[in-house]
PDB file of C-alpha atoms in Angstrom:
ATOM      1  CA  UNK B   1       0.000   0.000   0.000  1.00 59.00           C
ATOM      2  CA  UNK B   2       1.411   3.380  -1.004  1.00 71.00           C
ATOM      3  CA  UNK B   3       1.297   6.696   0.851  1.00 81.00           C
ATOM      4  CA  UNK B   4       0.388   8.238  -2.518  1.00 79.00           C
ATOM      5  CA  UNK B   5      -3.180   7.027  -1.977  1.00 82.00           C
ATOM      6  CA  UNK B   6      -3.544   8.747   1.390  1.00 89.00           C
ATOM      7  CA  UNK B   7      -5.659  11.879   1.520  1.00 87.00           C
ATOM      8  CA  UNK B   8      -6.318  12.455   5.197  1.00 90.00           C
ATOM      9  CA  UNK B   9      -4.941  11.509   8.588  1.00 93.00           C
ATOM     10  CA  UNK B  10      -6.746  11.291  11.914  1.00 94.00           C
ATOM     11  CA  UNK B  11      -5.125  11.932  15.279  1.00 96.00           C
ATOM     12  CA  UNK B  12      -7.035  10.830  18.389  1.00 96.00           C
ATOM     13  CA  UNK B  13      -6.024  12.813  21.488  1.00 97.00           C
ATOM     14  CA  UNK B  14      -6.922  12.951  25.206  1.00 97.00           C
ATOM     15  CA  UNK B  15      -8.442  16.036  26.825  1.00 97.00           C
ATOM     16  CA  UNK B  16      -5.187  17.306  28.322  1.00 97.00           C
ATOM     17  CA  UNK B  17      -3.727  20.796  28.718  1.00 96.00           C
ATOM     18  CA  UNK B  18      -0.715  19.933  26.544  1.00 96.00           C
ATOM     19  CA  UNK B  19      -3.091  19.292  23.627  1.00 97.00           C
ATOM     20  CA  UNK B  20      -4.541  22.795  24.006  1.00 97.00           C
ATOM     21  CA  UNK B  21      -1.034  24.296  24.169  1.00 96.00           C
ATOM     22  CA  UNK B  22      -0.037  22.389  21.052  1.00 96.00           C
ATOM     23  CA  UNK B  23      -3.087  23.643  19.156  1.00 96.00           C
ATOM     24  CA  UNK B  24      -2.474  27.238  20.232  1.00 96.00           C
ATOM     25  CA  UNK B  25       1.121  27.004  19.055  1.00 95.00           C
ATOM     26  CA  UNK B  26       0.232  25.260  15.769  1.00 96.00           C
ATOM     27  CA  UNK B  27       2.469  22.330  16.644  1.00 97.00           C
ATOM     28  CA  UNK B  28       2.369  18.548  17.017  1.00 97.00           C
ATOM     29  CA  UNK B  29       4.301  16.398  19.488  1.00 96.00           C
ATOM     30  CA  UNK B  30       6.843  13.761  18.434  1.00 96.00           C
ATOM     31  CA  UNK B  31       7.463  11.060  21.076  1.00 96.00           C
ATOM     32  CA  UNK B  32      10.484   8.800  21.458  1.00 95.00           C
ATOM     33  CA  UNK B  33       9.658   5.171  20.711  1.00 93.00           C
ATOM     34  CA  UNK B  34      10.393   4.247  24.335  1.00 93.00           C
ATOM     35  CA  UNK B  35       7.523   6.502  25.453  1.00 94.00           C
ATOM     36  CA  UNK B  36       4.825   4.953  23.230  1.00 92.00           C
ATOM     37  CA  UNK B  37       2.134   2.575  24.479  1.00 90.00           C
ATOM     38  CA  UNK B  38       3.459  -0.553  22.736  1.00 92.00           C
ATOM     39  CA  UNK B  39       6.300  -2.120  24.806  1.00 90.00           C
ATOM     40  CA  UNK B  40       7.631  -3.826  21.672  1.00 91.00           C
ATOM     41  CA  UNK B  41       8.274  -0.585  19.754  1.00 90.00           C
ATOM     42  CA  UNK B  42      11.621  -0.648  17.943  1.00 87.00           C
ATOM     43  CA  UNK B  43      12.358  -4.213  19.029  1.00 88.00           C
ATOM     44  CA  UNK B  44      14.157  -6.709  16.831  1.00 87.00           C
ATOM     45  CA  UNK B  45      15.425 -10.192  17.484  1.00 86.00           C
ATOM     46  CA  UNK B  46      18.791 -11.418  16.335  1.00 84.00           C
ATOM     47  CA  UNK B  47      19.380 -14.646  14.479  1.00 83.00           C
ATOM     48  CA  UNK B  48      20.589 -17.529  16.609  1.00 82.00           C
ATOM     49  CA  UNK B  49      24.256 -18.277  16.007  1.00 79.00           C
ATOM     50  CA  UNK B  50      26.132 -21.540  16.048  1.00 82.00           C
ATOM     51  CA  UNK B  51      29.209 -21.614  18.270  1.00 81.00           C
ATOM     52  CA  UNK B  52      31.579 -21.306  15.306  1.00 82.00           C
ATOM     53  CA  UNK B  53      29.656 -18.311  13.910  1.00 80.00           C
ATOM     54  CA  UNK B  54      29.899 -16.483  17.243  1.00 80.00           C
ATOM     55  CA  UNK B  55      33.676 -16.923  17.332  1.00 81.00           C
ATOM     56  CA  UNK B  56      34.120 -16.001  13.661  1.00 81.00           C
ATOM     57  CA  UNK B  57      32.132 -12.773  13.998  1.00 79.00           C
ATOM     58  CA  UNK B  58      34.017 -11.728  17.121  1.00 79.00           C
ATOM     59  CA  UNK B  59      37.432 -12.366  15.567  1.00 80.00           C
ATOM     60  CA  UNK B  60      36.444 -10.532  12.402  1.00 79.00           C
ATOM     61  CA  UNK B  61      35.450  -7.455  14.406  1.00 76.00           C
ATOM     62  CA  UNK B  62      38.599  -7.519  16.560  1.00 78.00           C
ATOM     63  CA  UNK B  63      40.893  -7.866  13.541  1.00 79.00           C
ATOM     64  CA  UNK B  64      39.115  -5.053  11.691  1.00 76.00           C
ATOM     65  CA  UNK B  65      39.708  -2.734  14.652  1.00 71.00           C
ATOM     66  CA  UNK B  66      43.378  -3.684  14.896  1.00 74.00           C
ATOM     67  CA  UNK B  67      42.967  -5.541  18.170  1.00 74.00           C
ATOM     68  CA  UNK B  68      44.955  -8.549  16.963  1.00 78.00           C
ATOM     69  CA  UNK B  69      47.059  -9.358  13.933  1.00 79.00           C
ATOM     70  CA  UNK B  70      45.762 -11.904  11.399  1.00 78.00           C
ATOM     71  CA  UNK B  71      48.692 -14.161  12.245  1.00 80.00           C
ATOM     72  CA  UNK B  72      47.431 -14.411  15.828  1.00 80.00           C
ATOM     73  CA  UNK B  73      43.989 -15.694  14.834  1.00 79.00           C
ATOM     74  CA  UNK B  74      44.644 -19.435  15.331  1.00 82.00           C
ATOM     75  CA  UNK B  75      45.834 -18.897  18.901  1.00 84.00           C
ATOM     76  CA  UNK B  76      42.927 -16.603  19.780  1.00 79.00           C
ATOM     77  CA  UNK B  77      40.492 -19.088  18.264  1.00 81.00           C
ATOM     78  CA  UNK B  78      41.772 -21.837  20.554  1.00 82.00           C
ATOM     79  CA  UNK B  79      41.277 -19.604  23.594  1.00 80.00           C
ATOM     80  CA  UNK B  80      37.736 -18.636  22.591  1.00 78.00           C
ATOM     81  CA  UNK B  81      36.761 -22.259  22.052  1.00 78.00           C
ATOM     82  CA  UNK B  82      37.261 -22.878  25.780  1.00 80.00           C
ATOM     83  CA  UNK B  83      33.886 -22.906  27.515  1.00 73.00           C
ATOM     84  CA  UNK B  84      34.591 -20.164  30.061  1.00 77.00           C
ATOM     85  CA  UNK B  85      35.792 -17.728  27.389  1.00 78.00           C
ATOM     86  CA  UNK B  86      33.007 -18.636  24.986  1.00 79.00           C
ATOM     87  CA  UNK B  87      30.333 -17.998  27.623  1.00 84.00           C
ATOM     88  CA  UNK B  88      31.764 -14.537  28.221  1.00 82.00           C
ATOM     89  CA  UNK B  89      31.659 -13.880  24.494  1.00 79.00           C
ATOM     90  CA  UNK B  90      27.995 -14.901  24.289  1.00 82.00           C
ATOM     91  CA  UNK B  91      27.216 -12.572  27.192  1.00 84.00           C
ATOM     92  CA  UNK B  92      28.981  -9.697  25.407  1.00 80.00           C
ATOM     93  CA  UNK B  93      26.938 -10.316  22.263  1.00 79.00           C
ATOM     94  CA  UNK B  94      23.774 -10.251  24.358  1.00 82.00           C
ATOM     95  CA  UNK B  95      24.734  -6.785  25.602  1.00 84.00           C
ATOM     96  CA  UNK B  96      25.286  -5.620  22.013  1.00 80.00           C
ATOM     97  CA  UNK B  97      21.780  -6.780  21.136  1.00 81.00           C
ATOM     98  CA  UNK B  98      20.263  -4.951  24.135  1.00 84.00           C
ATOM     99  CA  UNK B  99      22.191  -1.775  23.317  1.00 85.00           C
ATOM    100  CA  UNK B 100      21.010  -1.950  19.713  1.00 82.00           C
ATOM    101  CA  UNK B 101      17.332  -2.031  20.682  1.00 84.00           C
ATOM    102  CA  UNK B 102      17.873   0.636  23.354  1.00 87.00           C
ATOM    103  CA  UNK B 103      19.536   2.876  20.775  1.00 86.00           C
ATOM    104  CA  UNK B 104      16.537   2.614  18.446  1.00 87.00           C
ATOM    105  CA  UNK B 105      14.057   3.355  21.232  1.00 89.00           C
ATOM    106  CA  UNK B 106      15.976   6.343  22.603  1.00 90.00           C
ATOM    107  CA  UNK B 107      17.102   7.896  19.309  1.00 90.00           C
ATOM    108  CA  UNK B 108      14.011   8.019  17.119  1.00 92.00           C
ATOM    109  CA  UNK B 109      10.751   9.863  17.709  1.00 94.00           C
ATOM    110  CA  UNK B 110       7.447   9.669  15.870  1.00 95.00           C
ATOM    111  CA  UNK B 111       4.144  11.420  15.308  1.00 95.00           C
ATOM    112  CA  UNK B 112       1.533   8.806  14.456  1.00 95.00           C
ATOM    113  CA  UNK B 113      -1.870   9.113  12.796  1.00 93.00           C
ATOM    114  CA  UNK B 114      -4.556   6.873  11.321  1.00 89.00           C
ATOM    115  CA  UNK B 115      -4.632   6.946   7.537  1.00 84.00           C
ATOM    116  CA  UNK B 116      -7.724   7.665   5.459  1.00 76.00           C
ATOM    117  CA  UNK B 117      -7.311   6.366   1.916  1.00 69.00           C
ATOM    118  CA  UNK B 118      -8.649   8.071  -1.179  1.00 66.00           C
ATOM    119  CA  UNK B 119     -12.224   6.950  -1.767  1.00 63.00           C
ATOM    120  CA  UNK B 120     -12.870   6.519   1.964  1.00 64.00           C
ATOM    121  CA  UNK B 121     -14.780   9.019   4.055  1.00 67.00           C
ATOM    122  CA  UNK B 122     -13.475  10.548   7.259  1.00 68.00           C
ATOM    123  CA  UNK B 123     -16.667   9.356   8.941  1.00 65.00           C
ATOM    124  CA  UNK B 124     -15.678   5.739   8.272  1.00 66.00           C
ATOM    125  CA  UNK B 125     -12.502   6.246  10.308  1.00 64.00           C
ATOM    126  CA  UNK B 126     -13.812   8.556  13.027  1.00 64.00           C
ATOM    127  CA  UNK B 127     -16.272   5.762  13.727  1.00 66.00           C
ATOM    128  CA  UNK B 128     -13.379   3.654  15.054  1.00 83.00           C
ATOM    129  CA  UNK B 129     -14.722   2.839  18.513  1.00 87.00           C
ATOM    130  CA  UNK B 130     -11.443   1.343  19.754  1.00 89.00           C
ATOM    131  CA  UNK B 131      -9.428   4.395  18.714  1.00 91.00           C
ATOM    132  CA  UNK B 132     -11.791   6.666  20.617  1.00 92.00           C
ATOM    133  CA  UNK B 133     -11.715   4.375  23.647  1.00 92.00           C
ATOM    134  CA  UNK B 134      -7.933   3.867  23.746  1.00 91.00           C
ATOM    135  CA  UNK B 135      -6.546   7.264  22.781  1.00 95.00           C
ATOM    136  CA  UNK B 136      -9.113   9.808  23.984  1.00 95.00           C
ATOM    137  CA  UNK B 137      -9.500   8.279  27.444  1.00 94.00           C
ATOM    138  CA  UNK B 138     -12.974   6.857  27.059  1.00 92.00           C
ATOM    139  CA  UNK B 139     -14.346   9.377  24.547  1.00 96.00           C
ATOM    140  CA  UNK B 140     -13.355  12.408  26.651  1.00 97.00           C
ATOM    141  CA  UNK B 141     -10.907  13.751  24.083  1.00 98.00           C
ATOM    142  CA  UNK B 142     -10.971  14.786  20.453  1.00 97.00           C
ATOM    143  CA  UNK B 143      -9.978  13.726  16.965  1.00 95.00           C
ATOM    144  CA  UNK B 144      -8.099  15.988  14.533  1.00 96.00           C
ATOM    145  CA  UNK B 145      -8.670  15.595  10.795  1.00 94.00           C
ATOM    146  CA  UNK B 146      -5.440  16.459   8.923  1.00 95.00           C
ATOM    147  CA  UNK B 147      -4.840  17.013   5.240  1.00 94.00           C
ATOM    148  CA  UNK B 148      -1.970  14.559   4.741  1.00 94.00           C
ATOM    149  CA  UNK B 149      -0.214  16.490   1.993  1.00 94.00           C
ATOM    150  CA  UNK B 150      -0.344  19.848   3.793  1.00 96.00           C
ATOM    151  CA  UNK B 151       0.808  18.282   7.066  1.00 96.00           C
ATOM    152  CA  UNK B 152       3.658  16.391   5.415  1.00 95.00           C
ATOM    153  CA  UNK B 153       4.867  19.440   3.494  1.00 95.00           C
ATOM    154  CA  UNK B 154       4.726  21.746   6.506  1.00 96.00           C
ATOM    155  CA  UNK B 155       6.623  19.308   8.739  1.00 96.00           C
ATOM    156  CA  UNK B 156       9.420  19.226   6.175  1.00 94.00           C
ATOM    157  CA  UNK B 157       9.486  22.967   5.457  1.00 95.00           C
ATOM    158  CA  UNK B 158       8.978  24.406   8.950  1.00 96.00           C
ATOM    159  CA  UNK B 159      11.371  22.204  10.933  1.00 95.00           C
ATOM    160  CA  UNK B 160      14.630  22.223   8.998  1.00 87.00           C
ATOM    161  CA  UNK B 161      16.179  18.781   8.635  1.00 83.00           C
ATOM    162  CA  UNK B 162      14.598  17.420  11.812  1.00 86.00           C
ATOM    163  CA  UNK B 163      11.589  15.899  10.048  1.00 79.00           C
ATOM    164  CA  UNK B 164      12.835  12.684   8.446  1.00 82.00           C
ATOM    165  CA  UNK B 165       9.909  11.623   6.287  1.00 86.00           C
ATOM    166  CA  UNK B 166       7.137   9.097   6.878  1.00 92.00           C
ATOM    167  CA  UNK B 167       5.979   5.588   6.113  1.00 92.00           C
ATOM    168  CA  UNK B 168       3.061   3.251   6.708  1.00 94.00           C
ATOM    169  CA  UNK B 169       3.355   0.700   9.484  1.00 95.00           C
ATOM    170  CA  UNK B 170       3.786  -2.903   8.371  1.00 94.00           C
ATOM    171  CA  UNK B 171       1.840  -5.347  10.529  1.00 95.00           C
ATOM    172  CA  UNK B 172       3.340  -8.814  10.994  1.00 95.00           C
ATOM    173  CA  UNK B 173       2.839 -11.817  13.269  1.00 95.00           C
ATOM    174  CA  UNK B 174       6.577 -12.216  13.880  1.00 93.00           C
ATOM    175  CA  UNK B 175       9.207  -9.758  15.104  1.00 92.00           C
ATOM    176  CA  UNK B 176      11.827  -8.722  12.552  1.00 90.00           C
ATOM    177  CA  UNK B 177      14.932 -10.926  12.703  1.00 89.00           C
ATOM    178  CA  UNK B 178      18.332  -9.327  12.160  1.00 86.00           C
ATOM    179  CA  UNK B 179      21.150 -11.421  10.709  1.00 84.00           C
ATOM    180  CA  UNK B 180      23.729 -10.811  13.438  1.00 81.00           C
ATOM    181  CA  UNK B 181      26.903 -11.587  11.438  1.00 80.00           C
ATOM    182  CA  UNK B 182      25.743  -9.293   8.630  1.00 79.00           C
ATOM    183  CA  UNK B 183      24.782  -6.627  11.161  1.00 78.00           C
ATOM    184  CA  UNK B 184      28.245  -6.667  12.761  1.00 76.00           C
ATOM    185  CA  UNK B 185      30.085  -6.669   9.436  1.00 72.00           C
ATOM    186  CA  UNK B 186      28.110  -3.671   8.216  1.00 71.00           C
ATOM    187  CA  UNK B 187      28.562  -1.826  11.499  1.00 66.00           C
ATOM    188  CA  UNK B 188      32.383  -2.010  11.344  1.00 61.00           C
ATOM    189  CA  UNK B 189      32.698  -0.824   7.754  1.00 59.00           C
ATOM    190  CA  UNK B 190      34.199   2.694   7.666  1.00 54.00           C
ATOM    191  CA  UNK B 191      32.008   5.598   6.549  1.00 47.00           C
ATOM    192  CA  UNK B 192      28.969   3.364   6.179  1.00 50.00           C
ATOM    193  CA  UNK B 193      25.737   3.354   8.105  1.00 47.00           C
ATOM    194  CA  UNK B 194      25.234  -0.367   8.174  1.00 43.00           C
ATOM    195  CA  UNK B 195      22.133  -0.271  10.362  1.00 46.00           C
ATOM    196  CA  UNK B 196      19.803   1.785   8.183  1.00 66.00           C
ATOM    197  CA  UNK B 197      17.760  -1.097   6.790  1.00 75.00           C
ATOM    198  CA  UNK B 198      17.101  -2.847  10.068  1.00 79.00           C
ATOM    199  CA  UNK B 199      16.408   0.422  11.889  1.00 83.00           C
ATOM    200  CA  UNK B 200      13.760   1.427   9.355  1.00 84.00           C
ATOM    201  CA  UNK B 201      12.219  -2.027   9.497  1.00 88.00           C
ATOM    202  CA  UNK B 202      12.102  -1.983  13.304  1.00 88.00           C
ATOM    203  CA  UNK B 203      10.572   1.490  13.486  1.00 91.00           C
ATOM    204  CA  UNK B 204       7.868   0.825  10.908  1.00 93.00           C
ATOM    205  CA  UNK B 205       6.894  -2.704  11.982  1.00 94.00           C
ATOM    206  CA  UNK B 206       4.359  -3.736  14.624  1.00 96.00           C
ATOM    207  CA  UNK B 207       2.501  -6.868  15.623  1.00 96.00           C
ATOM    208  CA  UNK B 208      -0.606  -7.559  13.560  1.00 96.00           C
ATOM    209  CA  UNK B 209      -2.830  -7.120  16.642  1.00 94.00           C
ATOM    210  CA  UNK B 210      -2.437  -3.350  16.046  1.00 94.00           C
ATOM    211  CA  UNK B 211      -3.543  -3.518  12.428  1.00 92.00           C
ATOM    212  CA  UNK B 212      -6.922  -1.906  13.144  1.00 90.00           C
ATOM    213  CA  UNK B 213      -5.054   1.383  13.731  1.00 92.00           C
ATOM    214  CA  UNK B 214      -3.941   1.609  10.069  1.00 92.00           C
ATOM    215  CA  UNK B 215      -1.062   3.785  11.206  1.00 94.00           C
ATOM    216  CA  UNK B 216       1.123   6.181   9.288  1.00 95.00           C
ATOM    217  CA  UNK B 217       4.191   7.348  11.163  1.00 96.00           C
ATOM    218  CA  UNK B 218       6.236  10.532  10.740  1.00 96.00           C
ATOM    219  CA  UNK B 219       9.840  10.139  11.886  1.00 94.00           C
ATOM    220  CA  UNK B 220      12.443  12.356  13.548  1.00 94.00           C
ATOM    221  CA  UNK B 221      15.513  12.101  15.742  1.00 91.00           C
ATOM    222  CA  UNK B 222      14.200  14.542  18.348  1.00 93.00           C
ATOM    223  CA  UNK B 223      11.383  14.388  20.875  1.00 95.00           C
ATOM    224  CA  UNK B 224       9.333  17.550  21.210  1.00 95.00           C
ATOM    225  CA  UNK B 225       7.086  20.017  19.418  1.00 96.00           C
ATOM    226  CA  UNK B 226       7.214  20.422  15.638  1.00 97.00           C
ATOM    227  CA  UNK B 227       5.681  23.302  13.722  1.00 97.00           C
ATOM    228  CA  UNK B 228       2.862  22.676  11.260  1.00 96.00           C
ATOM    229  CA  UNK B 229       0.897  24.846   8.864  1.00 95.00           C
ATOM    230  CA  UNK B 230      -2.312  26.350  10.233  1.00 92.00           C
ATOM    231  CA  UNK B 231      -3.954  24.958   7.096  1.00 95.00           C
ATOM    232  CA  UNK B 232      -3.077  21.340   7.931  1.00 96.00           C
ATOM    233  CA  UNK B 233      -6.129  20.760  10.158  1.00 96.00           C
ATOM    234  CA  UNK B 234      -9.424  20.471   8.273  1.00 94.00           C
ATOM    235  CA  UNK B 235     -11.801  19.210  10.950  1.00 94.00           C
ATOM    236  CA  UNK B 236     -12.156  18.540  14.683  1.00 96.00           C
ATOM    237  CA  UNK B 237     -14.380  15.895  16.294  1.00 95.00           C
ATOM    238  CA  UNK B 238     -15.312  16.454  19.952  1.00 97.00           C
ATOM    239  CA  UNK B 239     -15.815  13.330  22.052  1.00 96.00           C
ATOM    240  CA  UNK B 240     -19.248  12.771  23.644  1.00 96.00           C
ATOM    241  CA  UNK B 241     -17.793  12.524  27.170  1.00 97.00           C
ATOM    242  CA  UNK B 242     -15.643  15.660  26.929  1.00 97.00           C
ATOM    243  CA  UNK B 243     -15.718  18.004  29.927  1.00 96.00           C
ATOM    244  CA  UNK B 244     -17.767  21.094  29.080  1.00 97.00           C
ATOM    245  CA  UNK B 245     -15.072  23.564  30.136  1.00 97.00           C
ATOM    246  CA  UNK B 246     -12.474  21.787  28.029  1.00 98.00           C
ATOM    247  CA  UNK B 247     -14.892  21.689  25.117  1.00 97.00           C
ATOM    248  CA  UNK B 248     -15.376  25.452  25.335  1.00 97.00           C
ATOM    249  CA  UNK B 249     -11.595  25.964  25.263  1.00 97.00           C
ATOM    250  CA  UNK B 250     -11.201  23.795  22.166  1.00 98.00           C
ATOM    251  CA  UNK B 251     -14.012  25.601  20.359  1.00 97.00           C
ATOM    252  CA  UNK B 252     -12.565  29.005  21.308  1.00 96.00           C
ATOM    253  CA  UNK B 253      -9.120  28.077  19.976  1.00 96.00           C
ATOM    254  CA  UNK B 254     -10.480  26.937  16.646  1.00 95.00           C
ATOM    255  CA  UNK B 255     -12.931  29.807  16.245  1.00 94.00           C
ATOM    256  CA  UNK B 256     -10.082  32.291  16.770  1.00 92.00           C
ATOM    257  CA  UNK B 257      -7.014  30.634  15.220  1.00 90.00           C
ATOM    258  CA  UNK B 258      -8.579  28.250  12.694  1.00 90.00           C
ATOM    259  CA  UNK B 259     -11.926  29.824  11.681  1.00 91.00           C
ATOM    260  CA  UNK B 260     -12.123  27.775   8.487  1.00 92.00           C
ATOM    261  CA  UNK B 261     -11.928  24.434  10.356  1.00 95.00           C
ATOM    262  CA  UNK B 262     -15.182  22.525  10.752  1.00 94.00           C
ATOM    263  CA  UNK B 263     -16.062  21.308  14.246  1.00 97.00           C
ATOM    264  CA  UNK B 264     -18.312  18.347  14.991  1.00 95.00           C
ATOM    265  CA  UNK B 265     -20.009  17.035  18.112  1.00 95.00           C
ATOM    266  CA  UNK B 266     -19.773  13.250  18.348  1.00 94.00           C
ATOM    267  CA  UNK B 267     -22.608  11.241  19.915  1.00 92.00           C
ATOM    268  CA  UNK B 268     -23.313   7.498  20.305  1.00 89.00           C
ATOM    269  CA  UNK B 269     -25.786   6.140  17.775  1.00 86.00           C
ATOM    270  CA  UNK B 270     -26.650   2.465  18.081  1.00 85.00           C
ATOM    271  CA  UNK B 271     -23.306   0.648  18.059  1.00 84.00           C
ATOM    272  CA  UNK B 272     -21.743   3.523  16.146  1.00 84.00           C
ATOM    273  CA  UNK B 273     -21.276   7.267  16.307  1.00 88.00           C
ATOM    274  CA  UNK B 274     -23.164  10.226  14.896  1.00 88.00           C
ATOM    275  CA  UNK B 275     -21.659  13.601  13.940  1.00 90.00           C
ATOM    276  CA  UNK B 276     -23.278  17.027  14.071  1.00 92.00           C
ATOM    277  CA  UNK B 277     -21.460  20.076  12.718  1.00 93.00           C
ATOM    278  CA  UNK B 278     -21.279  23.072  15.035  1.00 92.00           C
ATOM    279  CA  UNK B 279     -22.570  26.287  13.496  1.00 81.00           C
TER     280      UNK B 279
END
């Protein structure tokens, strides 16, 4: 599925003060992966190695960094084949794997939305009961309707090089497996970012249980507020359980800063939702 077919994005938000501040400042918040609600964000698993592969990879890395001379390899191999030394080597590799996942989770930030494909109506997506329940704290929050193209362009143009593009989430039953020998060989090559492919795969891959979210993810290397165009938001849906005072604040912000944006009250209707535009 291509992002070219996306027209709109929906962002479900809780009724919190930081949301109001973000709207007033015409910004959106990018969160580090480690701060998202899925504990498996950015996780990968490494391929299981045979004993000989573990030793070969380690020696290759040490030689490449000038730790030992090639002529010394046979002697070092004998030492590493001893159980006590091999166990220490396996433990060291385990730490590399943990550091790799930690690096992904603490380096990359995202702003995530639900996609609305061309030919689909916004109403079809705002009717997502689970999204309202999970992300607006039991229908107390709101849903922003973004124009994908305006949002994407403004993130790129108003934030320098900090906005790093976007991609759709791939939903799979199995976690992405990294070939550890290949990973290490790429990582030690000079002037080469050998981790790009697996990083991108880890960031844009989630378990299939999340597939109902139909997520598109914007990417950056910084957590915080990012500027957007005041023309990026096209509609606002107010949850049926929203506090009246908070509702008044939201309406005031949009009437003053975004007068062209349509606002809708959301109400339960059967096992679905009904929308009434505010005049």
